[in-house]
Coordinates of C-alpha atoms in Angstrom, one line a residue:
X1 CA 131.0 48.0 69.4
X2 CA 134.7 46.7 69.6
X3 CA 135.8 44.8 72.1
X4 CA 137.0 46.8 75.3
X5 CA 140.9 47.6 75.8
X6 CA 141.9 47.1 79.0
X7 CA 145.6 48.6 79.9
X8 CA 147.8 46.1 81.6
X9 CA 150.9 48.2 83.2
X10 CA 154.4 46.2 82.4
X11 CA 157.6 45.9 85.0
X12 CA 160.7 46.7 84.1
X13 CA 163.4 44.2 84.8
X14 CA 167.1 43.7 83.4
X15 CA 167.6 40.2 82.5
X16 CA 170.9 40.3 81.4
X17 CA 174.0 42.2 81.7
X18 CA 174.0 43.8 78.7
X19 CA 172.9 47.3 77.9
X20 CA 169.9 46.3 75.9
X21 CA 168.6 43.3 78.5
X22 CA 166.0 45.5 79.6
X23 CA 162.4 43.6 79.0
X24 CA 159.0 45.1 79.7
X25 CA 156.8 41.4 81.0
X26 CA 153.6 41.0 82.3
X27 CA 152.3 37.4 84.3
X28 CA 150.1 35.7 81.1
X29 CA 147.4 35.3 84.5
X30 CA 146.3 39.3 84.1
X31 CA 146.2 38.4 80.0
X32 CA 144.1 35.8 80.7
X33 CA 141.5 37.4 83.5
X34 CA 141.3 40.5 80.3
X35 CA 140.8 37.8 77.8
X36 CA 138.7 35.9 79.1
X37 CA 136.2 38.3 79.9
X38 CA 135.7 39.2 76.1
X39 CA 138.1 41.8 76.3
X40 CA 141.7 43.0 74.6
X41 CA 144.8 43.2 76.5
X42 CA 146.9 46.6 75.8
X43 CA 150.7 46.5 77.4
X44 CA 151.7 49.7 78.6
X45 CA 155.8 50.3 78.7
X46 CA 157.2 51.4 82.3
X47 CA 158.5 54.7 80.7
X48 CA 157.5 56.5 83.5
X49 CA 157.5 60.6 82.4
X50 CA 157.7 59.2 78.7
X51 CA 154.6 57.6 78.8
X52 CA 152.2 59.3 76.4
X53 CA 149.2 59.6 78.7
X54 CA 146.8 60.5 76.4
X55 CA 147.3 58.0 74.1
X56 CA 146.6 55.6 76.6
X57 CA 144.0 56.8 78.2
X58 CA 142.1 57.3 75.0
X59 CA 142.3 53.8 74.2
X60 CA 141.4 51.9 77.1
X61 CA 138.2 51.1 78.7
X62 CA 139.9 50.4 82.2
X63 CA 143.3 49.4 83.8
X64 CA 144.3 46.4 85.8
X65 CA 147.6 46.9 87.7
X66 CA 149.0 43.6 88.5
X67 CA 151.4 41.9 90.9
X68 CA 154.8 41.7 90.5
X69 CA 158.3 40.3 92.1
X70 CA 159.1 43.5 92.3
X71 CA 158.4 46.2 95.6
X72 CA 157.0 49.7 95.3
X73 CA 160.8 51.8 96.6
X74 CA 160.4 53.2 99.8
X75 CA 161.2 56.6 98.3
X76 CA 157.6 56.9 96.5
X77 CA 156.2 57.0 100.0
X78 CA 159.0 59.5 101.7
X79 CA 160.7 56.9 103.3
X80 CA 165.1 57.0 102.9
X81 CA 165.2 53.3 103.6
X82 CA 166.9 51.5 100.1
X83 CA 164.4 49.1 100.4
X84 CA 163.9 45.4 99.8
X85 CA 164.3 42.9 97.3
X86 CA 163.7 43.5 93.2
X87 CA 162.5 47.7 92.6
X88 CA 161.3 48.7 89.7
X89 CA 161.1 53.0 90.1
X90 CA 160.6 53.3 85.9
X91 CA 157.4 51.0 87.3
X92 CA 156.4 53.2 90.5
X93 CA 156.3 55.9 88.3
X94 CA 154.4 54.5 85.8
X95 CA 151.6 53.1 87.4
X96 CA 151.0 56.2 89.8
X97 CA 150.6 58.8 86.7
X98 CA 148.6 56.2 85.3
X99 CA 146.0 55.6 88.5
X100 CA 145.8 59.5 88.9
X101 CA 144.5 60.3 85.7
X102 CA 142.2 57.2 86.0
X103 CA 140.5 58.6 89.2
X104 CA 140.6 61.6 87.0
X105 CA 138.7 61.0 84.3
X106 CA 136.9 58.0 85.6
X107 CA 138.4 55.2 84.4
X108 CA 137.7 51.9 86.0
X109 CA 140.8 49.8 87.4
X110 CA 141.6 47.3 89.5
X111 CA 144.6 46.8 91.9
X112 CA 146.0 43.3 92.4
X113 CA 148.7 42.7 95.3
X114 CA 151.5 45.6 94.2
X115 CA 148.7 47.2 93.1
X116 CA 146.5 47.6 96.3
X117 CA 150.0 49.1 97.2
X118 CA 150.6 51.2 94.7
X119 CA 147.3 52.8 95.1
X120 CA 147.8 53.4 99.0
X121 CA 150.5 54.9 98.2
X122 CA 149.6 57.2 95.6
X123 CA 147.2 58.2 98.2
X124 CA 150.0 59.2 100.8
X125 CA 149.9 55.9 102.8
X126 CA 152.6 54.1 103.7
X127 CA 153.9 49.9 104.0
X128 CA 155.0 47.4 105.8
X129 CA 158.5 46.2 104.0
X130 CA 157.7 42.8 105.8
X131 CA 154.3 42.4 107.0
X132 CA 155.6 38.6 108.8
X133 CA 157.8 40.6 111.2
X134 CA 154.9 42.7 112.5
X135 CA 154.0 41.5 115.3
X136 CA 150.2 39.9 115.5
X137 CA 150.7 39.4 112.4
X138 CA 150.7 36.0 109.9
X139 CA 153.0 35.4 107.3
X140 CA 151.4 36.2 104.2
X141 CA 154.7 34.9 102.0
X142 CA 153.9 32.7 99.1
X143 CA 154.5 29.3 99.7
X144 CA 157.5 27.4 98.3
X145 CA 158.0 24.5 96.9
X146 CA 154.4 23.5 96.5
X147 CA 152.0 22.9 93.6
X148 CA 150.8 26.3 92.4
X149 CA 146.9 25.3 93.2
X150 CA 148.4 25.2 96.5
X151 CA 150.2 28.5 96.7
X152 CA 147.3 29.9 95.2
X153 CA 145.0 28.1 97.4
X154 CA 143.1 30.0 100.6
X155 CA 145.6 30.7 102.7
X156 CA 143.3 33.1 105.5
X157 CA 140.1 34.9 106.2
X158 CA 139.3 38.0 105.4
X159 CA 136.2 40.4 106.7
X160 CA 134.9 42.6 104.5
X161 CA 133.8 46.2 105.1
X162 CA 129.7 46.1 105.8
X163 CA 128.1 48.1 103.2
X164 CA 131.6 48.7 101.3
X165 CA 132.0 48.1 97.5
X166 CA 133.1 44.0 97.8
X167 CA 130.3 44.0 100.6
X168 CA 128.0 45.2 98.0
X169 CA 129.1 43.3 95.0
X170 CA 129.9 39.7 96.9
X171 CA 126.9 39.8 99.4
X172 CA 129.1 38.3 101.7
X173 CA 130.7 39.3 104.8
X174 CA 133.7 37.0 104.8
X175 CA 135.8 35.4 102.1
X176 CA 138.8 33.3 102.0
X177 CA 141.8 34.5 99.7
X178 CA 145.6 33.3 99.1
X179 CA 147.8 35.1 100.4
X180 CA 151.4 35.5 98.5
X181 CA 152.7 39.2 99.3
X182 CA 155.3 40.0 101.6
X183 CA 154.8 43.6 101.8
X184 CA 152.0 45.3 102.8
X185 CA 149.3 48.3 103.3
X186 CA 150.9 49.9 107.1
X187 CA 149.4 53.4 107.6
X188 CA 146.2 53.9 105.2
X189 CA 146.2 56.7 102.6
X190 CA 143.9 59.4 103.1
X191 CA 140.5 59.2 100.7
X192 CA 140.5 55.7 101.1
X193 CA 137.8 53.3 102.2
X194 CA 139.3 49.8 104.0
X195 CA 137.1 47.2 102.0
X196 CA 138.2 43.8 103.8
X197 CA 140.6 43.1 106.9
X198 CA 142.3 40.1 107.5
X199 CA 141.7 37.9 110.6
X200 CA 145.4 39.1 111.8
X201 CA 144.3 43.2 111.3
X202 CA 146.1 43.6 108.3
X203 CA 144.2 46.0 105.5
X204 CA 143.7 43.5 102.5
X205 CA 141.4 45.9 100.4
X206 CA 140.5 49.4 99.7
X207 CA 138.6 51.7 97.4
X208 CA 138.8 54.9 96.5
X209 CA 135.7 57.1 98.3
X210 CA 133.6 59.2 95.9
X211 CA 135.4 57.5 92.9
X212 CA 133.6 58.5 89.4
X213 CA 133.9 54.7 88.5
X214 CA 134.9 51.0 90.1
X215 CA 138.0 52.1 91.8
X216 CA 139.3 49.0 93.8
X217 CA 142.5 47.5 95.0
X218 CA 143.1 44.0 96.8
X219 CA 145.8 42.3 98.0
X220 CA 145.1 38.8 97.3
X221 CA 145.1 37.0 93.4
X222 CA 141.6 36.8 92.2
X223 CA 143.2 36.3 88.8
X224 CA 144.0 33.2 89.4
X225 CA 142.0 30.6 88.1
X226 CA 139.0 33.2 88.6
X227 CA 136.6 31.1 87.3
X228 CA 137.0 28.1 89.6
X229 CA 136.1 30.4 92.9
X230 CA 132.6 32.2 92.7
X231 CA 134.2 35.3 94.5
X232 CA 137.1 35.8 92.3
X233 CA 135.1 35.5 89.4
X234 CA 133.2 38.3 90.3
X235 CA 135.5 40.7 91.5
X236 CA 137.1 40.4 87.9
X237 CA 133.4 40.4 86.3
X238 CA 132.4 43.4 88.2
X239 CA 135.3 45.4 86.9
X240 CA 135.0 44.5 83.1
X241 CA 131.4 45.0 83.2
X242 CA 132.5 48.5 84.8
X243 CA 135.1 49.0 81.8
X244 CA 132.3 47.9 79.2
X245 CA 130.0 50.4 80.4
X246 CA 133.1 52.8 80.3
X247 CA 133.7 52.3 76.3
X248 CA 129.5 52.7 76.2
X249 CA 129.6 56.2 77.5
X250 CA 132.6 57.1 75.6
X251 CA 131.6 55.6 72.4
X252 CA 127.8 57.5 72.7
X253 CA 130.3 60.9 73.7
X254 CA 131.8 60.4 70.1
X255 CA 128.9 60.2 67.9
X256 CA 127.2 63.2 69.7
X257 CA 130.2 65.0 69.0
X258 CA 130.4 63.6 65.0
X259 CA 126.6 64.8 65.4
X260 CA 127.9 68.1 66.6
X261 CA 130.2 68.4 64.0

């Protein structure tokens, strides 16, 4: 059997001023928490009602949607603020055709900071534009100026959800996580299950309830450096072995059907 293709979701972002300084990027941290694990990396373009869904969606096993500088716009969750900092809509639009017809057909993924978002979103939720001027609540911005095993580092607590997916899976009850978002979940979608709360009460995880398939987003980076932090490691490890049992099924579905045939 070939190796798994997992879909990594790309932002869109002009870096110049010229007509054609659009680039489609992607942190090399997701490549390398796909890679690692055995399996191939397949970039998908932000071309948000372009995208050819099916060809996708035949081709991977699973899909990670990353982090990004960029902010889901306030307009994907009905709100007429202009929002704040870098948007990227061809992105928003992307990524929420994409997690529908994952939930859809089944397909594992797994949300990583804008993609915990993205996902409560897609769900009807809503966010916090700056989680640090809630009141109770920490500052969850990245820190500056330090060494990027320190931004990384464990920045809080979190308490996860008894008898919940990352319950389940870690066989813990707390964690500690970095913390490097400035936005955050604010009222929770509707069909999703809170997986882990931070010491502060801000939602840090979720899953999707009667999913087909692992269906889980997180706010915190457990791409980075996975294999240093038992946790981490298998967070990521739970959701390739989800995606490899994914391309199983759908590899035995095409011989029955060349059987068929």
């Amino acid at each position: 059997m070939s190796k798994p293709m997992i879909g990594l979701p790309l932002c869109r972002w002009q870096l110049t001023d010229r007509d054609i300084g659009w680039f489609h990027l992607v942190g090399e941290k997701y490549i390398q928490s796909v890679t690692g694990f055995g399996a191939f990396p397949l970039m998908i373009p932000a071309f948000a009602d372009d995208l050819d869904m099916d060809t996708v969606l035949d081709s991977v096993s699973g899909i990670m949607f990353g982090g990004s500088l960029s902010n889901v716009h306030p307009s994907f969750y009905g709100d007429d603020h202009p929002g704040l900092g870098l948007a990227d809509k061809p992105r928003d639009a992307t990524v929420l055709r994409l997690m529908r017809a994952c939930i859809e057909r089944g397909i594992p993924f797994l949300g990583i900071c804008r993609g915990v978002q993205e996902l409560n979103v897609l769900y009807g939720g809503t966010l916090h534009r700056e989680v640090h001027e809630v009141e109770g609540r920490l500052d969850h911005r990245e820190r500056k100026g330090v060494p990027d095993d320190v931004a990384y580092g464990p920045m809080h607590k979190v308490a996860l959800t008894e008898g919940g997916v990352l319950h389940q899976l870690l066989g813990e009850r707390e964690i500690s996580v970095n913390s490097l978002h400035g936005q955050g979940i604010d009222r929770l979608g509707e069909g999703l299950q809170v997986e882990a709360v931070c010491e502060d009460g801000q939602i840090e995880a979720v899953s999707v309830k009667g999913a087909k398939a692992f269906a889980v987003g997180v706010q915190w980076h457990p791409e980075y450096r996975y294999w240093e932090k038992a946790d981490y490691n298998a967070l990521i490890g739970a959701f390739h072995e989800a995606a490899r049992e994914y391309q199983a099924k759908k590899s035995e579905r095409k011989k029955e059907a060349v059987a068929m045939a």
